[in-house]
């Protein structure tokens, strides 16, 4: 059956189409030069209109596209239209039955996700949405027509809802599951020896996403969450112990984690790994070689002794080197150097070894030749860089010789070996879950190693905890913040926040949070504490009050309470500390540099050296050319590293913080802390 325009109508309409022909399941609209085939499964609507003289048919397609036939005789138009509508409606009713079955089946699939006894992940949602899209695209009629049919309307609305499900709606679904879960597993969440988990911590533990970064402030229970995560995986049989890699930043933390895993989780054979032990495991799994890490690498004191010894030796044996060092220390660092054999000065050596250690580390991380490093420098940096490289070159050479003599390698050499084995596919990761503590302290090279482990299987899950504010180590090519670093190495992830501290009171929490957030790049939420305290819980004191302060503390601090004394560098230890054991035998005092205080806590914390000058805090010395060239050139907030160090120091205290400063040359941090409301006293 077909309908044609009249000769006169065709002439006046001046339209490319002059007839329509009914097909088996569609229509063909055509003209002398044009033809348009419209199957019923693309047809949204058919409309019949009457003009002044002639009739008109409109065929609506998806995306509001309309094909029109003009200039037809009106009675014929009506007859064709009614005949076509009857056939189209009959076809539509048959197709709606098919659509109804498909939609009903899809809704049943959706309901399975709602009743599943597990976290509803973003990956599952994406899979479900792809499935919905696939089924909707396979339906035998345009989607906009599904609302016409009562058998399809409701289920189609459900599918549309899930296709556009918001992030908050997904969170609500998971929170409903967590609420049910808590009743079932309340004993597990309350049994940890560190502390029972709060709701935010539980949400982190049961979160089933494949890539998770937990951002938590000091004392917020990051370690508890990490151990509980492992316990949860074991309890729910998502993994066995051998499939879990628990990675600690250092040996001290690894030991602490092992104790918790053994006592809380009943896994006496399990051992957490450090990055060093991880690379040793990878290398030894691929060969029969007994690889050893140099004692100089592991023991900081031995490494510092080695560096000082070599520096003194080269100054003593080579006049040119001694002259170069004198020139560098006086001109570039503005240090006061004694005449004669200045390298025997113990205090000078203590100050210089910190810089030597940093240079050694940066040059080893880069791993390139002096030529390739020099090529990175700007013309303004080049001259000073060449001087520094000449000064440190003999020490680097001796370092390599010592390693060779020991038959050992340093940790950076080991990481490069492990990366090479992973890239060649010689090591197959046995770990289904990688749990990482202190994520902010891992170097880009270590991140690359973890990235390769993660990429070995699409099923590997990554769960890391960290704190941007405690990122006190500077690395070449490091990202500005944890989330940027996490996404760079591991792809898109989800981020959980722990913002309640259980270590210190609300005033310490307030001051520490405001202080670190002076850096606009710092992505840290303010810390909350349930412990109320007055403004005297953080106090600024003149540095000559240290002995008087300890005298007074000996009168009220109990033997069970601890006192932690911190300074920017170990060599700044005051003489009074050395006689503390005899002067105040009942006080439990420990002195360490702030950089070693990560993971520590004490009832009372005394922070020394908030001064301005050579030994200032923040450090006032100019950055070396080696640091300028090899570290990121990003515009970072002034004194960012020292600001984070002070943040770490402030947040070690449970009850009270004392900040000691030089009254004549106070640190710039003193004025900033005063503006935040820190109390200032003349006497202890």
XYZ file of C-alpha atoms in Angstrom:
684
model
C 0.000 0.000 0.000
C 1.286 3.478 -0.797
C 0.304 7.141 -0.810
C 1.437 9.697 -3.414
C 1.395 13.469 -3.661
C -0.851 14.924 -6.375
C 0.899 16.536 -9.360
C -0.259 19.988 -8.316
C 0.533 19.332 -4.645
C 4.006 18.127 -5.518
C 4.651 21.231 -7.607
C 3.533 23.647 -4.881
C 5.135 21.758 -1.971
C 8.557 21.770 -3.618
C 9.567 18.881 -1.299
C 12.058 16.040 -1.992
C 9.500 13.342 -1.024
C 6.358 12.648 -3.024
C 5.265 9.205 -1.874
C 5.214 6.802 1.062
C 5.041 3.023 0.798
C 4.123 0.600 3.565
C 6.644 -2.195 4.068
C 6.568 -5.348 6.194
C 7.627 -3.523 9.393
C 8.306 0.025 8.323
C 7.701 2.652 5.671
C 9.659 3.988 2.720
C 9.392 7.723 1.998
C 10.843 8.593 -1.398
C 11.038 11.073 -4.266
C 12.690 11.319 -7.664
C 16.166 11.733 -6.133
C 15.720 10.825 -2.468
C 14.698 7.765 -0.525
C 14.288 7.349 3.256
C 13.654 3.938 4.835
C 12.079 4.125 8.301
C 11.780 0.772 10.144
C 9.155 0.640 12.895
C 11.897 0.162 15.498
C 13.076 3.718 14.729
C 9.663 5.287 14.547
C 8.618 7.433 17.507
C 5.315 8.825 16.241
C 3.135 9.245 13.150
C 1.028 12.399 12.710
C -1.567 13.308 10.120
C -2.268 17.007 9.417
C -4.629 18.840 7.077
C -3.424 21.915 5.252
C -5.543 24.491 3.355
C -5.818 22.173 0.344
C -3.716 19.061 0.806
C -2.866 16.552 3.501
C 0.452 16.033 5.281
C 2.089 13.041 7.060
C 4.864 13.425 9.647
C 7.145 10.570 10.714
C 9.026 11.399 13.920
C 12.379 9.710 14.551
C 14.641 9.788 17.645
C 16.465 13.065 18.431
C 13.423 15.072 17.271
C 14.149 14.377 13.605
C 10.999 14.563 11.401
C 10.435 13.284 7.846
C 7.433 14.884 6.074
C 5.310 14.061 3.040
C 3.304 17.050 1.651
C 0.750 17.601 -1.093
C -1.315 14.423 -0.740
C -5.054 14.267 -1.342
C -6.721 14.594 2.069
C -9.095 11.607 1.994
C -6.364 9.318 0.736
C -4.056 10.681 3.407
C -6.566 9.881 6.162
C -7.180 6.389 4.838
C -3.455 5.577 4.591
C -2.802 7.067 8.023
C -5.448 4.983 9.817
C -4.360 1.810 8.079
C -0.700 2.482 8.945
C -1.508 3.336 12.586
C -3.378 0.067 13.104
C -0.471 -1.983 11.756
C 2.104 0.068 13.704
C 0.163 -0.254 16.980
C -0.224 -3.999 16.544
C 3.524 -4.285 15.927
C 4.219 -2.012 18.919
C 2.091 -4.156 21.234
C 4.036 -7.252 20.250
C 7.345 -5.458 20.754
C 6.259 -4.006 24.109
C 5.792 -7.546 25.378
C 9.399 -8.339 24.429
C 10.596 -5.079 26.015
C 8.651 -5.854 29.175
C 10.379 -9.215 29.556
C 13.826 -7.695 28.997
C 13.197 -4.843 31.440
C 11.793 -7.198 34.066
C 14.870 -9.396 33.763
C 17.119 -6.350 34.083
C 15.344 -5.125 37.211
C 15.839 -8.564 38.758
C 19.575 -8.191 38.068
C 19.529 -4.784 39.766
C 17.786 -6.218 42.820
C 20.554 -8.801 43.206
C 23.009 -5.972 43.803
C 20.716 -4.461 46.425
C 20.556 -7.658 48.465
C 24.202 -8.723 48.018
C 26.145 -9.170 51.233
C 29.061 -6.971 50.215
C 30.036 -3.407 49.435
C 28.489 -2.050 46.231
C 31.582 -0.820 44.367
C 31.903 1.817 41.671
C 33.203 -0.922 39.363
C 30.054 -2.974 39.973
C 27.897 0.077 39.302
C 29.747 0.736 36.037
C 29.293 -2.920 35.041
C 25.594 -2.733 35.890
C 25.125 0.523 33.969
C 26.898 -0.954 30.950
C 24.584 -3.949 31.177
C 21.512 -1.700 31.375
C 22.689 0.366 28.411
C 23.405 -2.767 26.413
C 19.939 -4.179 27.042
C 18.152 -0.894 26.386
C 20.041 -0.434 23.124
C 18.935 -3.930 22.058
C 15.221 -3.247 22.591
C 13.099 -3.407 19.414
C 11.578 0.074 19.736
C 12.766 3.610 20.558
C 13.315 4.088 24.290
C 11.171 7.231 24.401
C 8.123 5.058 23.606
C 8.513 2.726 26.594
C 6.504 5.051 28.845
C 3.481 4.469 26.577
C 3.137 0.887 27.849
C 2.053 0.063 31.398
C 3.980 -3.215 31.269
C 7.243 -1.304 30.628
C 6.824 2.063 32.345
C 7.818 1.235 35.917
C 10.774 -1.026 35.136
C 12.070 1.427 32.545
C 11.996 4.167 35.210
C 14.020 1.887 37.520
C 16.615 1.354 34.790
C 16.822 5.082 34.120
C 17.309 5.746 37.828
C 20.261 3.363 37.975
C 21.788 4.762 34.828
C 21.941 8.188 36.494
C 22.589 7.075 40.064
C 24.342 9.817 42.052
C 27.439 9.338 44.176
C 25.390 10.110 47.278
C 22.779 7.490 46.369
C 25.520 4.864 46.064
C 26.868 5.954 49.463
C 23.377 5.613 50.962
C 23.050 2.072 49.608
C 26.395 1.114 51.136
C 25.617 2.792 54.455
C 22.403 0.784 54.683
C 24.453 -2.388 54.160
C 27.046 -1.268 56.735
C 24.288 -0.671 59.296
C 23.075 -4.244 58.840
C 26.648 -5.487 58.889
C 27.551 -3.767 62.158
C 24.912 -5.715 64.055
C 26.251 -8.981 62.683
C 29.957 -8.220 63.275
C 29.855 -5.822 66.227
C 32.133 -8.107 68.267
C 34.852 -7.974 65.598
C 34.761 -4.168 65.385
C 35.046 -3.833 69.166
C 37.743 -6.432 69.868
C 40.905 -4.679 68.628
C 43.408 -4.027 71.407
C 44.300 -0.509 70.229
C 40.721 0.821 70.448
C 37.220 -0.061 69.239
C 36.542 1.326 65.770
C 34.287 4.339 65.230
C 31.851 4.637 62.323
C 34.292 6.403 59.962
C 36.935 3.764 60.622
C 34.438 0.928 60.071
C 33.413 2.504 56.757
C 37.075 2.446 55.660
C 37.544 -1.183 56.725
C 34.469 -2.611 54.982
C 34.800 -0.452 51.862
C 35.199 -2.895 48.988
C 36.541 -0.563 46.296
C 39.643 -1.723 44.462
C 41.761 1.417 45.057
C 41.308 3.132 48.421
C 43.308 5.947 50.031
C 42.485 6.723 53.660
C 43.479 10.250 54.678
C 43.768 10.599 58.430
C 45.353 13.055 60.820
C 47.673 12.167 63.710
C 46.069 9.890 66.289
C 43.051 9.197 64.081
C 43.597 5.426 64.108
C 45.198 4.824 60.695
C 47.160 1.830 61.992
C 44.030 0.424 63.659
C 42.188 0.706 60.349
C 45.003 -1.025 58.475
C 45.113 -3.980 60.886
C 41.311 -4.155 61.012
C 41.226 -4.186 57.190
C 43.445 -7.253 57.158
C 41.284 -8.888 59.844
C 38.163 -8.116 57.841
C 39.581 -9.715 54.684
C 40.445 -12.854 56.654
C 37.113 -12.942 58.489
C 35.072 -12.597 55.300
C 37.350 -15.070 53.477
C 38.155 -12.526 50.787
C 41.806 -13.522 51.130
C 44.093 -15.799 53.116
C 47.075 -14.360 54.986
C 49.528 -15.383 52.225
C 47.563 -13.234 49.740
C 47.958 -10.056 51.796
C 50.994 -7.765 51.640
C 51.120 -5.490 54.695
C 53.715 -2.815 53.996
C 55.210 -0.600 56.716
C 57.491 2.382 56.225
C 60.200 1.213 58.632
C 61.254 -1.708 60.834
C 59.851 -0.117 64.004
C 56.370 0.175 62.500
C 56.572 -3.298 60.949
C 57.356 -4.783 64.372
C 54.401 -2.962 65.918
C 52.105 -4.204 63.158
C 53.305 -7.781 63.564
C 52.454 -7.686 67.259
C 48.923 -6.509 66.450
C 48.436 -9.084 63.697
C 49.663 -11.851 66.005
C 47.574 -10.838 69.039
C 44.447 -9.316 67.491
C 44.103 -11.437 64.367
C 45.612 -14.725 65.541
C 48.172 -14.901 62.726
C 51.455 -15.708 64.539
C 53.341 -16.625 61.367
C 52.480 -13.468 59.446
C 55.183 -10.834 58.889
C 54.634 -7.295 57.699
C 57.229 -6.089 55.206
C 59.187 -2.884 54.779
C 60.143 -1.748 51.305
C 63.636 -3.171 51.908
C 62.367 -6.603 52.932
C 59.884 -6.563 50.048
C 62.559 -6.027 47.403
C 64.773 -8.661 49.059
C 61.860 -11.107 48.882
C 61.285 -10.319 45.186
C 64.987 -10.670 44.279
C 65.562 -13.832 46.321
C 62.402 -15.410 44.870
C 63.876 -15.019 41.390
C 67.399 -16.235 42.118
C 69.474 -18.209 44.566
C 71.644 -15.212 45.411
C 71.915 -14.093 49.009
C 71.464 -10.360 48.640
C 72.330 -8.218 51.648
C 71.571 -4.602 52.379
C 74.567 -2.615 53.534
C 74.789 -1.891 57.244
C 75.502 1.711 56.227
C 72.055 1.830 54.663
C 70.195 0.457 57.662
C 72.067 2.184 60.488
C 71.873 5.981 60.246
C 74.533 6.537 62.904
C 77.020 4.284 61.090
C 76.234 6.024 57.808
C 76.791 9.440 59.384
C 80.063 8.249 60.949
C 81.183 7.014 57.533
C 80.292 10.304 55.819
C 82.071 12.415 58.437
C 85.128 10.154 58.356
C 85.385 10.344 54.557
C 84.828 14.097 54.550
C 87.584 14.611 57.105
C 89.895 12.276 55.219
C 89.524 14.087 51.904
C 89.980 17.490 53.576
C 93.128 16.244 55.337
C 94.670 14.539 52.308
C 93.698 16.937 49.523
C 94.318 20.642 49.997
C 92.167 21.521 46.990
C 89.178 19.754 48.548
C 89.762 21.412 51.921
C 89.935 24.798 50.198
C 86.778 24.003 48.235
C 84.879 22.995 51.355
C 86.010 26.121 53.216
C 84.889 28.301 50.317
C 81.548 26.542 50.046
C 80.754 26.617 53.769
C 81.695 30.257 54.225
C 80.450 31.747 50.959
C 77.361 29.663 50.158
C 76.196 28.749 53.684
C 77.670 31.716 55.569
C 79.007 29.443 58.320
C 81.742 30.683 60.647
C 84.664 28.334 60.040
C 87.715 28.156 62.294
C 91.116 28.706 60.779
C 93.453 25.775 60.239
C 92.098 22.198 60.154
C 88.420 23.154 60.505
C 87.263 19.615 59.662
C 88.081 18.430 63.200
C 85.338 20.667 64.612
C 82.766 18.168 65.990
C 79.851 20.624 65.950
C 80.617 21.580 62.356
C 80.693 17.899 61.375
C 77.327 17.255 63.046
C 75.753 20.085 61.071
C 77.379 19.177 57.758
C 76.613 15.445 57.863
C 72.886 16.157 57.556
C 73.527 17.888 54.234
C 75.972 15.186 53.093
C 73.416 12.489 53.850
C 70.763 14.363 51.868
C 73.097 14.820 48.885
C 74.062 11.157 48.931
C 70.408 10.141 48.956
C 69.373 12.479 46.117
C 72.296 11.484 43.887
C 71.594 7.769 44.464
C 67.892 8.215 43.690
C 68.726 9.985 40.442
C 71.303 7.347 39.573
C 72.698 9.326 36.633
C 76.228 10.432 35.852
C 77.617 13.821 36.769
C 77.141 14.826 33.133
C 73.416 13.945 33.035
C 72.822 15.737 36.355
C 74.661 18.829 35.096
C 72.409 18.941 32.040
C 69.402 19.471 34.328
C 70.789 22.707 35.790
C 69.930 26.192 34.619
C 72.840 28.518 33.717
C 72.382 30.250 37.101
C 72.615 26.913 38.962
C 75.418 25.387 36.914
C 78.485 26.913 38.605
C 77.399 26.094 42.163
C 76.245 22.619 41.109
C 79.658 21.828 39.626
C 81.300 22.921 42.885
C 79.014 20.730 45.011
C 79.448 17.708 42.734
C 83.254 18.057 42.892
C 83.108 18.230 46.681
C 80.875 15.209 47.130
C 82.277 13.037 44.289
C 85.078 11.417 46.377
C 82.570 10.493 49.094
C 80.195 8.921 46.563
C 83.114 6.966 45.107
C 84.092 5.681 48.553
C 80.443 4.789 49.262
C 80.373 2.537 46.207
C 83.706 0.977 47.155
C 82.476 0.217 50.663
C 79.360 -1.495 49.314
C 81.472 -3.585 46.961
C 83.829 -4.548 49.775
C 80.869 -5.599 51.932
C 79.376 -7.584 49.056
C 76.211 -5.613 49.694
C 73.965 -3.162 47.890
C 72.068 -0.123 49.035
C 68.274 -0.038 49.107
C 68.002 2.030 45.927
C 70.077 -0.512 44.030
C 67.783 -3.253 45.327
C 64.642 -1.406 44.232
C 66.059 -0.975 40.724
C 66.807 -4.726 40.614
C 63.294 -5.597 41.810
C 61.707 -3.232 39.283
C 63.742 -4.838 36.515
C 62.548 -8.324 37.554
C 58.923 -7.178 37.594
C 59.215 -5.477 34.199
C 60.633 -8.683 32.706
C 57.843 -10.754 34.247
C 60.223 -12.875 36.299
C 58.341 -12.321 39.552
C 54.648 -13.096 39.838
C 52.940 -11.362 42.724
C 51.162 -13.719 45.150
C 49.271 -10.813 46.729
C 45.617 -10.135 46.130
C 45.568 -7.230 48.596
C 48.326 -4.656 49.159
C 47.891 -2.694 52.412
C 50.219 0.308 52.822
C 50.991 2.337 55.944
C 52.403 5.914 55.911
C 51.732 6.229 52.179
C 53.039 9.819 52.146
C 56.572 8.653 53.027
C 57.128 6.373 50.027
C 59.437 7.701 47.326
C 58.512 7.848 43.619
C 60.853 4.877 43.005
C 59.076 2.825 45.665
C 55.743 3.908 44.179
C 56.885 2.600 40.799
C 57.656 -0.760 42.402
C 54.179 -0.913 43.965
C 52.625 0.187 40.680
C 54.226 -2.765 38.876
C 52.999 -5.171 41.584
C 49.522 -3.672 41.326
C 49.449 -3.982 37.529
C 50.270 -7.695 37.511
C 46.607 -8.519 38.064
C 43.441 -6.560 37.381
C 42.041 -8.192 40.535
C 44.692 -6.770 42.892
C 43.278 -4.392 45.512
C 45.212 -1.473 46.981
C 44.453 0.007 50.408
C 46.697 2.827 51.680
C 46.617 5.144 54.680
C 48.477 8.430 54.968
C 48.532 12.054 56.027
C 49.544 14.925 53.733
C 50.507 17.014 56.741
C 53.132 14.466 57.805
C 54.806 14.223 54.384
C 58.165 15.414 55.745
C 60.401 13.790 53.113
C 61.188 15.545 49.847
C 61.659 13.417 46.749
C 62.551 14.125 43.114
C 59.470 14.261 40.869
C 57.122 13.780 43.824
C 53.522 14.896 43.390
C 52.284 17.820 45.461
C 49.750 15.855 47.481
C 48.707 12.315 48.287
C 45.665 12.150 46.027
C 47.650 13.362 43.006
C 50.384 10.829 43.770
C 47.884 8.016 44.344
C 46.068 8.618 41.055
C 49.328 9.043 39.121
C 50.593 5.591 40.090
C 47.423 3.585 40.665
C 44.638 5.293 38.725
C 41.321 6.602 39.948
C 40.515 5.666 43.525
C 38.116 6.495 46.316
C 39.109 8.592 49.298
C 38.058 8.087 52.892
C 38.696 10.548 55.701
C 39.435 10.041 59.390
C 39.053 13.404 61.094
C 38.750 12.470 64.774
C 41.918 12.191 66.847
C 42.099 10.030 69.957
C 45.593 11.158 70.943
C 45.296 14.786 72.016
C 42.800 17.387 73.179
C 40.710 19.784 71.130
C 43.027 22.784 71.621
C 46.094 20.945 70.304
C 43.906 19.661 67.457
C 42.735 23.188 66.628
C 46.196 24.812 66.675
C 47.897 21.976 64.746
C 45.168 21.946 62.080
C 45.208 25.720 61.602
C 49.003 25.807 61.495
C 49.372 23.195 58.767
C 46.479 24.634 56.774
C 48.333 27.918 56.325
C 49.660 26.115 53.245
C 46.852 26.585 50.652
C 47.842 23.330 48.917
C 47.295 21.326 52.106
C 44.257 19.084 51.669
C 43.544 18.384 55.317
C 40.265 18.584 57.176
C 40.392 20.077 60.674
C 40.963 17.469 63.370
C 38.239 16.895 65.967
C 38.821 15.689 69.505
C 36.367 14.645 72.214
C 38.820 15.734 74.931
C 38.286 19.338 76.024
C 41.216 21.462 77.223
C 42.099 25.094 77.900
C 44.522 27.269 75.975
C 47.362 26.373 78.345
C 47.731 22.975 76.655
C 50.086 24.653 74.134
C 52.504 27.200 75.561
C 55.376 29.282 74.169
C 58.333 29.603 76.561
C 61.782 31.268 76.318
C 64.394 28.578 75.678
C 66.316 29.374 78.881
C 63.274 28.061 80.776
C 63.953 24.416 79.793
C 65.719 23.456 83.007
C 63.153 25.297 85.121
C 60.352 23.576 83.180
C 61.786 20.109 83.826
C 62.246 20.990 87.507
C 58.558 21.859 87.779
C 57.464 18.818 85.761
C 59.347 16.587 88.173
C 56.847 17.704 90.801
C 53.638 16.699 89.015
C 54.462 14.268 86.181
C 53.991 10.665 87.298
C 56.438 7.851 86.618
C 53.976 6.285 84.185
C 53.722 9.463 82.113
C 56.197 10.178 79.337
C 58.036 13.299 78.189
C 59.288 13.608 74.604
C 61.827 16.354 73.836
C 62.167 17.160 70.141
C 64.484 19.305 68.064
C 65.002 19.978 64.353
C 68.314 18.065 64.411
C 69.873 15.592 66.836
C 73.041 17.655 67.192
C 70.987 20.463 68.776
C 70.476 18.430 71.947
C 70.910 20.780 74.961
C 73.526 19.907 77.561
C 70.855 19.753 80.266
C 69.338 16.666 78.589
C 72.537 14.711 79.126
C 72.217 15.018 82.899
C 68.470 14.331 82.973
C 68.808 10.784 84.334
C 70.557 11.973 87.489
C 68.873 15.380 87.831
C 65.311 14.084 87.344
C 65.522 10.305 87.837
C 61.736 9.880 88.164
C 60.978 11.600 84.849
C 60.581 9.348 81.811
C 62.379 11.583 79.279
C 63.298 10.737 75.696
C 65.129 13.079 73.290
C 64.950 12.530 69.510
C 64.982 14.668 66.346
C 61.518 15.436 64.996
C 62.155 13.433 61.841
C 62.443 10.287 63.980
C 59.265 11.088 65.929
C 56.807 9.737 63.352
C 54.633 7.130 65.042
C 55.709 8.269 68.526
C 53.538 9.818 71.199
C 53.996 11.060 74.756
C 51.947 12.686 77.475
C 54.099 15.829 77.353
C 56.081 17.174 74.401
C 58.771 19.850 74.556
C 59.797 21.291 71.178
C 63.173 23.034 71.114
C 64.855 25.512 68.818
C 62.100 27.793 67.507
C 64.828 30.260 66.602
C 65.948 32.232 63.569
C 69.474 31.736 62.312
C 71.960 29.087 61.231
C 70.348 26.394 63.370
C 66.906 27.902 63.019
C 63.528 26.254 62.782
C 62.525 26.731 60.035
C 65.995 26.209 58.645
C 67.420 29.470 57.311
C 70.226 28.086 55.149
C 69.964 28.448 51.366
C 69.030 25.373 49.382
C 71.978 23.655 47.728
C 72.263 23.460 43.934
C 71.968 19.661 44.135
C 68.627 20.072 45.904
C 67.455 22.772 43.488
C 68.293 20.645 40.447
C 67.136 17.214 41.640
C 64.086 18.141 43.666
C 60.813 19.294 42.135
C 60.831 22.912 40.985
C 57.146 23.350 41.825
C 56.205 26.558 43.577
C 55.673 25.309 47.082
C 54.585 27.170 50.171
C 57.520 28.787 52.072
C 59.148 26.541 54.683
C 56.733 23.734 53.800
C 58.988 20.887 54.963
C 59.709 22.538 58.311
C 56.036 23.441 58.716
C 55.153 19.775 58.362
C 57.914 18.831 60.803
C 56.474 21.191 63.404
C 52.997 19.789 62.712
C 54.376 16.309 63.413
C 56.006 17.574 66.620
C 52.845 19.302 67.865
C 50.744 16.206 67.302
C 52.930 13.813 69.305
C 51.504 15.143 72.593
C 48.575 13.652 74.469
C 48.200 16.377 77.100
C 50.605 19.304 76.808
C 53.008 20.957 74.354
C 55.785 23.399 75.290
C 57.409 25.381 72.451
C 60.791 26.871 73.377
C 62.166 29.847 71.437
C 64.962 32.416 71.468
C 63.622 35.741 72.769
C 66.169 37.773 70.751
C 65.844 35.911 67.432
C 62.531 34.007 67.481
C 61.449 31.802 64.595
C 58.830 33.160 62.203
C 56.702 30.234 63.410
C 56.493 31.865 66.857
C 54.566 34.875 65.562
C 52.316 32.637 63.449
C 51.507 30.444 66.463
C 50.754 33.499 68.613
C 48.283 34.728 65.990
C 46.562 31.331 66.166
C 46.026 31.794 69.894
C 48.984 29.937 71.415
C 49.674 31.200 74.960
C 52.994 32.890 75.666
C 54.596 32.758 79.133
C 57.744 34.324 80.535
C 58.403 31.528 83.003
C 57.574 27.844 83.229
